[in-house]
mmCIF file of C-alpha atoms in Angstrom:
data_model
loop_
_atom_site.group_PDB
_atom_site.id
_atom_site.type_symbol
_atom_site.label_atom_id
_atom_site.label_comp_id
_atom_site.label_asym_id
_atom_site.label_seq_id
_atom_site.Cartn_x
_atom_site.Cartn_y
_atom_site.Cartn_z
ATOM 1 C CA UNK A 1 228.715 69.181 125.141
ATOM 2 C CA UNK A 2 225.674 67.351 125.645
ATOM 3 C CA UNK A 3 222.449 68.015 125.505
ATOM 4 C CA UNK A 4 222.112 66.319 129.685
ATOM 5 C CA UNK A 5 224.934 69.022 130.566
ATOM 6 C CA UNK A 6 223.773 71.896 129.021
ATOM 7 C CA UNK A 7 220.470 71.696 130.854
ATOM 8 C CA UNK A 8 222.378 71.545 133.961
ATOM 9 C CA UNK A 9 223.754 74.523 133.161
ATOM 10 C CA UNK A 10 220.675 76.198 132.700
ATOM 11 C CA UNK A 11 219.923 75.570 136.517
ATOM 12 C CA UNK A 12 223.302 77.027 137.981
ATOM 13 C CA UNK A 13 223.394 80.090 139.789
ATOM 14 C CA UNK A 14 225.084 82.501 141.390
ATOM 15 C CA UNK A 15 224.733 82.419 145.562
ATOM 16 C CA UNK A 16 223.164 85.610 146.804
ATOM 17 C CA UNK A 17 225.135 88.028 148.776
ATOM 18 C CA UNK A 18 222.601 87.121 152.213
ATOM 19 C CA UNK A 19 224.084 83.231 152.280
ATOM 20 C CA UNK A 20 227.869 84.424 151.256
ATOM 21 C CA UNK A 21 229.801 87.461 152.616
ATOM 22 C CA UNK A 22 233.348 88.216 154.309
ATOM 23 C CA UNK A 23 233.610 87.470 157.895
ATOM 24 C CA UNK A 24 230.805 84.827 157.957
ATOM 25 C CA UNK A 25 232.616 82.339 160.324
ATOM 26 C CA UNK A 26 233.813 85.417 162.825
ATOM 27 C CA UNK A 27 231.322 84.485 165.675
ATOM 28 C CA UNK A 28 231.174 80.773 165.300
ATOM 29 C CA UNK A 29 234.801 79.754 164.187
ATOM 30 C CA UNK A 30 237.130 83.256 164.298
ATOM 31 C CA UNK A 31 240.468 82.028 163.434
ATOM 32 C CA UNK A 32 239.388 79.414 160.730
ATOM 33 C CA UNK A 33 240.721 81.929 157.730
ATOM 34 C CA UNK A 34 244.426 81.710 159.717
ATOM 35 C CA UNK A 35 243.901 78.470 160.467
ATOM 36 C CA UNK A 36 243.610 77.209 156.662
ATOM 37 C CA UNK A 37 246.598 80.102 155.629
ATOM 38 C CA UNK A 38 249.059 78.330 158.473
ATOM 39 C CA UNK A 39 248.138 74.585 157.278
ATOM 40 C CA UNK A 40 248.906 76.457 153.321
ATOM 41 C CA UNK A 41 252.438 77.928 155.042
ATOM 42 C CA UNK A 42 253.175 74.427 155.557
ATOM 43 C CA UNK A 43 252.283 72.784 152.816
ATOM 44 C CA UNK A 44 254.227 75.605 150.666
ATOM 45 C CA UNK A 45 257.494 74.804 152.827
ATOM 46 C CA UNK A 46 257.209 70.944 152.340
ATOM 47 C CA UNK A 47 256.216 70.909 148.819
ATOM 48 C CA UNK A 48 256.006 74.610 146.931
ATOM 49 C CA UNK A 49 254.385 72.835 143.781
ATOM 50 C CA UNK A 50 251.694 71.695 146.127
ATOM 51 C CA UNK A 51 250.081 75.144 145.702
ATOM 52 C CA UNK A 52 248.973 75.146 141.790
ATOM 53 C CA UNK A 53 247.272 72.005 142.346
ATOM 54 C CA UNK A 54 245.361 73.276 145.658
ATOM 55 C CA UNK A 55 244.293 76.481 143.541
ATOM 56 C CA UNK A 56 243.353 75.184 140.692
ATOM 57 C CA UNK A 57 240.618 73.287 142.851
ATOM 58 C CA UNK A 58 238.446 76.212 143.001
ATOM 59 C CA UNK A 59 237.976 76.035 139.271
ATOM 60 C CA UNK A 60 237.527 71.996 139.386
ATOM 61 C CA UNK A 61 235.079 71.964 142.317
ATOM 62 C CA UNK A 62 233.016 75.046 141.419
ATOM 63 C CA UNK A 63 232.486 74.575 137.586
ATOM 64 C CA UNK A 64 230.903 70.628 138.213
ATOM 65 C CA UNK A 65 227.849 71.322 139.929
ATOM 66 C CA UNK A 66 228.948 74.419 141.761
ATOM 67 C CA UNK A 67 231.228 74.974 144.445
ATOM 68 C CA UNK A 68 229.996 72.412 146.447
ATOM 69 C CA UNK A 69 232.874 70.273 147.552
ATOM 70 C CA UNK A 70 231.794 67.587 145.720
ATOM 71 C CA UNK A 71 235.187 67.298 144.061
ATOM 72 C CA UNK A 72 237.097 66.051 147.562
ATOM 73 C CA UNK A 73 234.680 63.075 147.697
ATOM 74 C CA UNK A 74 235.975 59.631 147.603
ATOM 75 C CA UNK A 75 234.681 57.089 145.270
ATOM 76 C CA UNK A 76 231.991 54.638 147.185
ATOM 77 C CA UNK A 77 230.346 51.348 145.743
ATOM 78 C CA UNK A 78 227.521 53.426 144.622
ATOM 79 C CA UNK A 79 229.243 56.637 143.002
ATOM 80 C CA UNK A 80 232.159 56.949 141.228
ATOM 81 C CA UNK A 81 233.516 60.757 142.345
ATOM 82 C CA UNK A 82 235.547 62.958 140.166
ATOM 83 C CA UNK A 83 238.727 62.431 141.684
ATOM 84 C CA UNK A 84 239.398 60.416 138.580
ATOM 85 C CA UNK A 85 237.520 62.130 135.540
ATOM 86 C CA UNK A 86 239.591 63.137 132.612
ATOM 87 C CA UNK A 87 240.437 66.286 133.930
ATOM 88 C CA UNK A 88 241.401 65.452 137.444
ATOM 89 C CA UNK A 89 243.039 62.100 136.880
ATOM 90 C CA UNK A 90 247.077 62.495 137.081
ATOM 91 C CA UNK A 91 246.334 66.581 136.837
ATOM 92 C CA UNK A 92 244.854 67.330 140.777
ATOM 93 C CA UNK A 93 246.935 66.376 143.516
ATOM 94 C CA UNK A 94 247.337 67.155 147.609
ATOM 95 C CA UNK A 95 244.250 66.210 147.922
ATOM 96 C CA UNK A 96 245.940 65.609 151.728
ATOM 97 C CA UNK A 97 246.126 69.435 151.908
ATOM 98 C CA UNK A 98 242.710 69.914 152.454
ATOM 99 C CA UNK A 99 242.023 67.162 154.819
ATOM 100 C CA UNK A 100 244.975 68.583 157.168
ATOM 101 C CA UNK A 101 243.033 71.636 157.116
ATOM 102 C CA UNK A 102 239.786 70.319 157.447
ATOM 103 C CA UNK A 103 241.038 68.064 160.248
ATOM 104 C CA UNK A 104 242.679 71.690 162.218
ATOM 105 C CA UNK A 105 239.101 73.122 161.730
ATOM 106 C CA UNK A 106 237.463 70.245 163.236
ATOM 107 C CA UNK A 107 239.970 70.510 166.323
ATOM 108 C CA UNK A 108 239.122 74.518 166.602
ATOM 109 C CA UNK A 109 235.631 74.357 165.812
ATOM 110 C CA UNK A 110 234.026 71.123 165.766
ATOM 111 C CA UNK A 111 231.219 70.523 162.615
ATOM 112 C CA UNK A 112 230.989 74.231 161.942
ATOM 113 C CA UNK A 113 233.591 74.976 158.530
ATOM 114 C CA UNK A 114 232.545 73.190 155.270
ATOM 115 C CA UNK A 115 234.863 71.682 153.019
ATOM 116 C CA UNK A 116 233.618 73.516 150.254
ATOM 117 C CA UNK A 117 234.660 77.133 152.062
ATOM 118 C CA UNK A 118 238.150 75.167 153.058
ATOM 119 C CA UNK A 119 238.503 75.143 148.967
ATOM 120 C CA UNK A 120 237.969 78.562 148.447
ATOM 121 C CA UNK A 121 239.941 80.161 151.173
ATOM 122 C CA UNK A 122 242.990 77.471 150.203
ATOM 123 C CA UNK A 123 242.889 78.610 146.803
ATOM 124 C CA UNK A 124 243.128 82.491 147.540
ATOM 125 C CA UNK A 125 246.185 81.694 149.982
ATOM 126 C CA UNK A 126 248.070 79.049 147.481
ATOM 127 C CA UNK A 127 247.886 82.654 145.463
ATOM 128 C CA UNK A 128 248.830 85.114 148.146
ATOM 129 C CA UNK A 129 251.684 82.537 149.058
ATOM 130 C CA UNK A 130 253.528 82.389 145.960
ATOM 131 C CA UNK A 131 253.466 86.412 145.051
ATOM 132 C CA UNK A 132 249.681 86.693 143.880
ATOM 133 C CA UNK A 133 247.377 89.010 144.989
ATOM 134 C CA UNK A 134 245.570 88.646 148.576
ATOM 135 C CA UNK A 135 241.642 89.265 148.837
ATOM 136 C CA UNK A 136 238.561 89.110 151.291
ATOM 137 C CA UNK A 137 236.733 85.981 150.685
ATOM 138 C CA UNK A 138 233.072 84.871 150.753
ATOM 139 C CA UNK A 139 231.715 81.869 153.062
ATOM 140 C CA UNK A 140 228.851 80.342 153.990
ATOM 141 C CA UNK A 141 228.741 77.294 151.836
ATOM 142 C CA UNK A 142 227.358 73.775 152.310
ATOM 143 C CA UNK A 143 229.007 70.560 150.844
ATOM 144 C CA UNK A 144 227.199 68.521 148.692
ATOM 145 C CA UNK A 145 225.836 65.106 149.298
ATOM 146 C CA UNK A 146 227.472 63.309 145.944
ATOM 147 C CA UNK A 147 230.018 63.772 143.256
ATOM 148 C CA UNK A 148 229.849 63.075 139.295
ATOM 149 C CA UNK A 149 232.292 62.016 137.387
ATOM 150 C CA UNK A 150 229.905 61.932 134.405
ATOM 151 C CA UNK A 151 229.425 65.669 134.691
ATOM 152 C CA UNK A 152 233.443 66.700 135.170
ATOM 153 C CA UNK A 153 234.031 64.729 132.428
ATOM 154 C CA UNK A 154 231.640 66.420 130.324
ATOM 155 C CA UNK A 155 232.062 70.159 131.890
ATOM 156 C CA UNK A 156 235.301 70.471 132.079
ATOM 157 C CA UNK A 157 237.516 71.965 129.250
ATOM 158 C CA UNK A 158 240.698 69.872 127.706
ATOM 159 C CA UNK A 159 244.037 71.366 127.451
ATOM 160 C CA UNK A 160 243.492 71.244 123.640
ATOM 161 C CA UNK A 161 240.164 73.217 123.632
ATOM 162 C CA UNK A 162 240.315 76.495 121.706
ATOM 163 C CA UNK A 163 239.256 80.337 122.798
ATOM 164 C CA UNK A 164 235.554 79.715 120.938
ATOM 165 C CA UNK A 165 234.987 77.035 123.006
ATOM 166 C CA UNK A 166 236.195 78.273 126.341
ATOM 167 C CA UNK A 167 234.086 81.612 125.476
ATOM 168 C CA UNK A 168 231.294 79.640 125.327
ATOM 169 C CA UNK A 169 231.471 77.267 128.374
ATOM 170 C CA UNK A 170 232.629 80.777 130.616
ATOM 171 C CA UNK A 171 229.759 82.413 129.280
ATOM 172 C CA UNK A 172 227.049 79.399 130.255
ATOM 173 C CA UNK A 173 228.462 79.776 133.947
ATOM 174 C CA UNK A 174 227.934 84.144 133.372
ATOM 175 C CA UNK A 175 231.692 84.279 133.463
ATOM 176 C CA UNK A 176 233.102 87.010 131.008
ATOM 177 C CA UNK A 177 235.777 86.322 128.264
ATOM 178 C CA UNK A 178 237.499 89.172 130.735
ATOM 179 C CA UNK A 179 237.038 86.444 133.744
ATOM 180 C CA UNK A 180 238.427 83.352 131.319
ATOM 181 C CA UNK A 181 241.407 85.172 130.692
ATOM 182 C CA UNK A 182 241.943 86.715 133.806
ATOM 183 C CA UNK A 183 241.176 82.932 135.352
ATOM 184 C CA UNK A 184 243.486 81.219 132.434
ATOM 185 C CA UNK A 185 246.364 83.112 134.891
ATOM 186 C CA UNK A 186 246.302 80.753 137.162
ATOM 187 C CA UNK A 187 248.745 79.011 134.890
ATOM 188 C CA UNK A 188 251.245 80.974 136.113
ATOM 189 C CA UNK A 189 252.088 78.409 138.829
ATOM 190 C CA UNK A 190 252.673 74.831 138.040
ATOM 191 C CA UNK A 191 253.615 72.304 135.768
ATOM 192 C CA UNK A 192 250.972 70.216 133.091
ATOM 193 C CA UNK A 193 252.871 66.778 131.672
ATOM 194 C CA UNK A 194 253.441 65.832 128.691
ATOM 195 C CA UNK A 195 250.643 64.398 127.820
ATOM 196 C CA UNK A 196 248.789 67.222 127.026
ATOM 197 C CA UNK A 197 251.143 68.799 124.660
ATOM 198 C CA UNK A 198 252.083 65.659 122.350
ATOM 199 C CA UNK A 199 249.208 66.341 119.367
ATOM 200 C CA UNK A 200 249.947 70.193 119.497
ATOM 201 C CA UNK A 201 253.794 69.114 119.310
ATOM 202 C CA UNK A 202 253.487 66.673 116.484
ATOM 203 C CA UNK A 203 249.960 66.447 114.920
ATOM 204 C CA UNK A 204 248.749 69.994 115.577
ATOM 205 C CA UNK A 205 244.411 69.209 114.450
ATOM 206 C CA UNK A 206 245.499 65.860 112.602
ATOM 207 C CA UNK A 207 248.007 67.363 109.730
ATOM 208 C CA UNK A 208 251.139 65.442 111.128
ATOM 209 C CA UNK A 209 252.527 68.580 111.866
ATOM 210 C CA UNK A 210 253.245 71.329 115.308
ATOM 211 C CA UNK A 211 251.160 73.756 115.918
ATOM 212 C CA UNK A 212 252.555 77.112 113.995
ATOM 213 C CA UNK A 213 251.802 79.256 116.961
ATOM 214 C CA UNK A 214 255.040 77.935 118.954
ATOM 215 C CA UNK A 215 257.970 80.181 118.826
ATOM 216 C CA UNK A 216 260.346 77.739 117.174
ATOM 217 C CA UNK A 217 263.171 77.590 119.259
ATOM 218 C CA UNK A 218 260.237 77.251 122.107
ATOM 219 C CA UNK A 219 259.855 74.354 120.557
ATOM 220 C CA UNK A 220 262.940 72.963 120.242
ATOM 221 C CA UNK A 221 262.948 72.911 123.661
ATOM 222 C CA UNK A 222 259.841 70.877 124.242
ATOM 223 C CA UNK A 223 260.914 68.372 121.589
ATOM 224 C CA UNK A 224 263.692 67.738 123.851
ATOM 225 C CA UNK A 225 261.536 67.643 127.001
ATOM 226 C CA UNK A 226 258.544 65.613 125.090
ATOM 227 C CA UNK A 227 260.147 63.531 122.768
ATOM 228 C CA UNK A 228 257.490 60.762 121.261
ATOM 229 C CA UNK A 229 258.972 58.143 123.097
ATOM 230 C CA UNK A 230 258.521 59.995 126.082
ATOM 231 C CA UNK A 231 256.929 59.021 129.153
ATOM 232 C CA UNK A 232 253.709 61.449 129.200
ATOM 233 C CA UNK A 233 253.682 61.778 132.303
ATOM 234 C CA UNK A 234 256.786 63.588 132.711
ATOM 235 C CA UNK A 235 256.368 67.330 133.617
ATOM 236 C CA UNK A 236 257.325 70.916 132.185
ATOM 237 C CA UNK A 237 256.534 74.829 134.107
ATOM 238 C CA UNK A 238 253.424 75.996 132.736
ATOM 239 C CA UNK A 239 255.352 79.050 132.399
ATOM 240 C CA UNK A 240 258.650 80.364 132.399
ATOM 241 C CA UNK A 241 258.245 81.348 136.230
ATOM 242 C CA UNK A 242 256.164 78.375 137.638
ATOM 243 C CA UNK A 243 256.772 78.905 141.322
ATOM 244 C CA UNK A 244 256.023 82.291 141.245
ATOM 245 C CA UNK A 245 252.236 84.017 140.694
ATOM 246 C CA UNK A 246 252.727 86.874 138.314
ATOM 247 C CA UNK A 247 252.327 87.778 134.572
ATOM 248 C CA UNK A 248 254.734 86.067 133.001
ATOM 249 C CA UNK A 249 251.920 83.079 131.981
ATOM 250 C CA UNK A 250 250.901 86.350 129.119
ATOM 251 C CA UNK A 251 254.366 87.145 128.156
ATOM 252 C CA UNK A 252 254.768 84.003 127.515
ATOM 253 C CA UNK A 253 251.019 83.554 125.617
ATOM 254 C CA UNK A 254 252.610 86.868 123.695
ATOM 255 C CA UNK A 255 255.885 85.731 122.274
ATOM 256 C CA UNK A 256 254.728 82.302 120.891
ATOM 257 C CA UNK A 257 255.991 80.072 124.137
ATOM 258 C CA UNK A 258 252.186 79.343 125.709
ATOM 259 C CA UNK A 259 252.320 75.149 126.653
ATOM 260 C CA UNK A 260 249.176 74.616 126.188
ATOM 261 C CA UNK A 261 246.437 74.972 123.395
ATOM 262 C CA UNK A 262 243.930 76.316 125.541
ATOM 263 C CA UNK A 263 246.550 78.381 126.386
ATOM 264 C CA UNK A 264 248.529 80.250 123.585
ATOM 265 C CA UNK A 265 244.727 80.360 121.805
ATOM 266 C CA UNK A 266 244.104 82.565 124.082
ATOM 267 C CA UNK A 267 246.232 84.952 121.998
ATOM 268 C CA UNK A 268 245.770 83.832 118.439
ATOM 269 C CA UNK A 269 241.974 84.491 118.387
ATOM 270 C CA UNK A 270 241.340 88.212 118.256
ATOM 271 C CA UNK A 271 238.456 88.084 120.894
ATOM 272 C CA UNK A 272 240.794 87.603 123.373
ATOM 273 C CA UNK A 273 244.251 88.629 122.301
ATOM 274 C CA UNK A 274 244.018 92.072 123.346
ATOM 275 C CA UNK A 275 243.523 91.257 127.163
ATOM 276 C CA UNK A 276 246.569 88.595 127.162
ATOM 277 C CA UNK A 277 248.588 91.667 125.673
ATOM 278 C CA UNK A 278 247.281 94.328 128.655
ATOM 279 C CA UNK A 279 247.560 91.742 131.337
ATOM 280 C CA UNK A 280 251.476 91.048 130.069
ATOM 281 C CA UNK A 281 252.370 94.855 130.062
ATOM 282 C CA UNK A 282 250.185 95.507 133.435
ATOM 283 C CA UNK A 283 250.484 92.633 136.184
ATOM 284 C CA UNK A 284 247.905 95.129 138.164
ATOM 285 C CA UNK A 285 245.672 94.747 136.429
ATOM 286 C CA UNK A 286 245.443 91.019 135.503
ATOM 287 C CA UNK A 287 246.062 90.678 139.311
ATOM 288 C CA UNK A 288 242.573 92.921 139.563
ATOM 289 C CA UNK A 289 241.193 90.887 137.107
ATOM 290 C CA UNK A 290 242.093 87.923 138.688
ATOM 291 C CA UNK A 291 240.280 88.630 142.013
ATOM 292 C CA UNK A 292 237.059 89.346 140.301
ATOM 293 C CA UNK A 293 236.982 86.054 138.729
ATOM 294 C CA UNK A 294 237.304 84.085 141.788
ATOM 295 C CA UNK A 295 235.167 85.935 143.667
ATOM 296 C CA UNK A 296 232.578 85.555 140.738
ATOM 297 C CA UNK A 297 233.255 81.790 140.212
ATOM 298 C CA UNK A 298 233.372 81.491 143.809
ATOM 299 C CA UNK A 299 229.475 82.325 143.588
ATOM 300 C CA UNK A 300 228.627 79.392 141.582
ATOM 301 C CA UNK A 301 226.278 76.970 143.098
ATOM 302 C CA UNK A 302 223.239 74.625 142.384
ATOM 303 C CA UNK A 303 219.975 74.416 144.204
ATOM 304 C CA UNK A 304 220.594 70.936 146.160
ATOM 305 C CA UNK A 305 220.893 69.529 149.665
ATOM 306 C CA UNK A 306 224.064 70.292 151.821
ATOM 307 C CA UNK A 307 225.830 69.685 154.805
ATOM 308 C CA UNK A 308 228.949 70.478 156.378
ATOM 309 C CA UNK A 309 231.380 67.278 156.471
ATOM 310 C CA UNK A 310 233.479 66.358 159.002
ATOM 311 C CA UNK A 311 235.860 64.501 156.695
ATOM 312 C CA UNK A 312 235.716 65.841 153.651
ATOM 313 C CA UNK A 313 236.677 62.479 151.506
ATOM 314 C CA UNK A 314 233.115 61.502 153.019
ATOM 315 C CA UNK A 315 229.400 62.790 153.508
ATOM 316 C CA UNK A 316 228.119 62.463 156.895
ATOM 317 C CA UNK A 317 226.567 59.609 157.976
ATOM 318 C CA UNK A 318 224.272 61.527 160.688
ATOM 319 C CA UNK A 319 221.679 62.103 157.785
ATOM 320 C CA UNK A 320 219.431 64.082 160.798
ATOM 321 C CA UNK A 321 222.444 67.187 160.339
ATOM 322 C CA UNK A 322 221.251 67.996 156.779
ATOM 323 C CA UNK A 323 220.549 71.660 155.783
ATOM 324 C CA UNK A 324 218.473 72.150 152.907
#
């Protein structure tokens, strides 16, 4: 990580409880939390995969720069967004999601619902939709003015990082190693390609060989799936139930058949393998876990100018609307 990014980090905090709370858009926009769960209903009925993408956005927006939005911003002559940074690029998708709940807000309540609140309460429901746990939310956030692609690219953790590492980039954002593997659950829905499997299938850290870890006839399977001549981008469940938000993502982690490195580390480095094995036996509590996560990464910000879009691919162009 470099030295540029990990003064950043020393200037992110966590949004006091007087600018976020439950409830915060009940006099000016009342039905905007049913509004963004009916636009999710939909989305889950056209496309159920749709849903891992939109709640892993939480984590993509909130870690680069806080949770700011800045993630749904288009690229522009002038800034090049992080739609397309390593981790985003062929990863995030329905993108459109958001806008046709953005664009339901707007009709409802004109200029009043940011984008970056439209994130967090899509995220809780792509949970609560697809068997996860359901939770109160806190609002009251502005979006940001700009985007990096710089700093997702050089924030955001690869699918090959291991548990030292993500220890130590949770802990810079005052997220617990109970919070990273709580918030490594979210693999429980969706798929990841091939991509990011192919040096842990066949050059596991440069010996030319898989990575021990996998349960061998686990990785039969994914020879098959992710042959070398494969095309990477071809995709495989996360987990062995990847429509459905539960604990399986640890039984998995537990019996050798994690998909990713960042992944099955999570249970071959002793810091951490004792919470993969309580969250497998007790879906309670990694669901409980879970919550506090989000709600604690869902506090992240950064001192900076804001606004609430209308269009969330864009910043305003009424510069006179600014908060600050």
């Amino acid at each position: 990580m470099s030295p540029l990014v990990s003064l950043f980090l020393l200037h992110i905090v966590t949004a006091s409880a007087t600018q976020l709370h439950p409830g915060y858009y009940l006099r000016t926009c009342p039905k905007a939390e049913a509004i963004v769960r009916d636009v999710m209903k939909k989305a889950f009925t056209r496309d159920p995969r749709s849903l891992a993408s939109i709640m892993r956005f939480q984590f993509h927006d909130c870690f680069v720069n806080g949770c700011d939005a800045s993630l749904l911003l288009d690229d522009t002559p002038t800034m090049l967004g992080e739609k397309l940074s390593l981790s985003n690029i062929n990863s995030l998708r329905s993108y459109e999601v958001i806008d046709e709940a953005k664009a339901a807000l707007e009709k409802a309540c004109p200029g009043v619902v940011s984008c970056a609140d439209v994130i967090i309460m899509a995220s809780r429901d792509a949970v609560a939709l697809t068997g996860g746990p359901d939770w109160q939310v806190k609002l009251g956030r502005l979006d940001s003015l700009t985007a990096s692609q710089e700093a997702s690219d050089n924030v955001m953790p690869s699918p090959t990082s291991n548990a030292t590492f993500l220890i130590d980039l949770f802990g810079k954002f005052d997220l617990s190693v109970k919070d990273l593997v709580a918030l490594s659950g979210s693999h429980s829905i969706g798929k990841a390609r091939c991509f990011s499997i192919m040096s842990r299938l066949y050059n596991q850290s440069s010996t030319g060989r898989p990575d021990p870890a996998f349960e061998p006839k686990f990785r039969e399977k994914l020879n098959k799936l992710c042959p070398l001549d494969v095309d990477q981008n071809v995709t495989v469940g996360l987990d062995a139930s990847p429509v459905v938000f539960d604990n399986q993502y640890f039984k998995d982690l537990v019996s050798g058949k994690g998909f990713l490195n960042s992944d099955q580390t999570l249970y071959t480095f002793p810091q951490t393998r004792g919470l993969v094995k309580q969250f497998s036996i007790d879906q309670g509590v990694f669901f409980k876990a879970f919550v506090e996560g989000m709600l604690k990464m869902g506090d992240l910000k950064v001192d900076q100018p804001g606004e609430v879009r209308k269009n969330c691919r864009v910043v305003n162009s009424h510069l006179p609307n600014i908060v600050t």
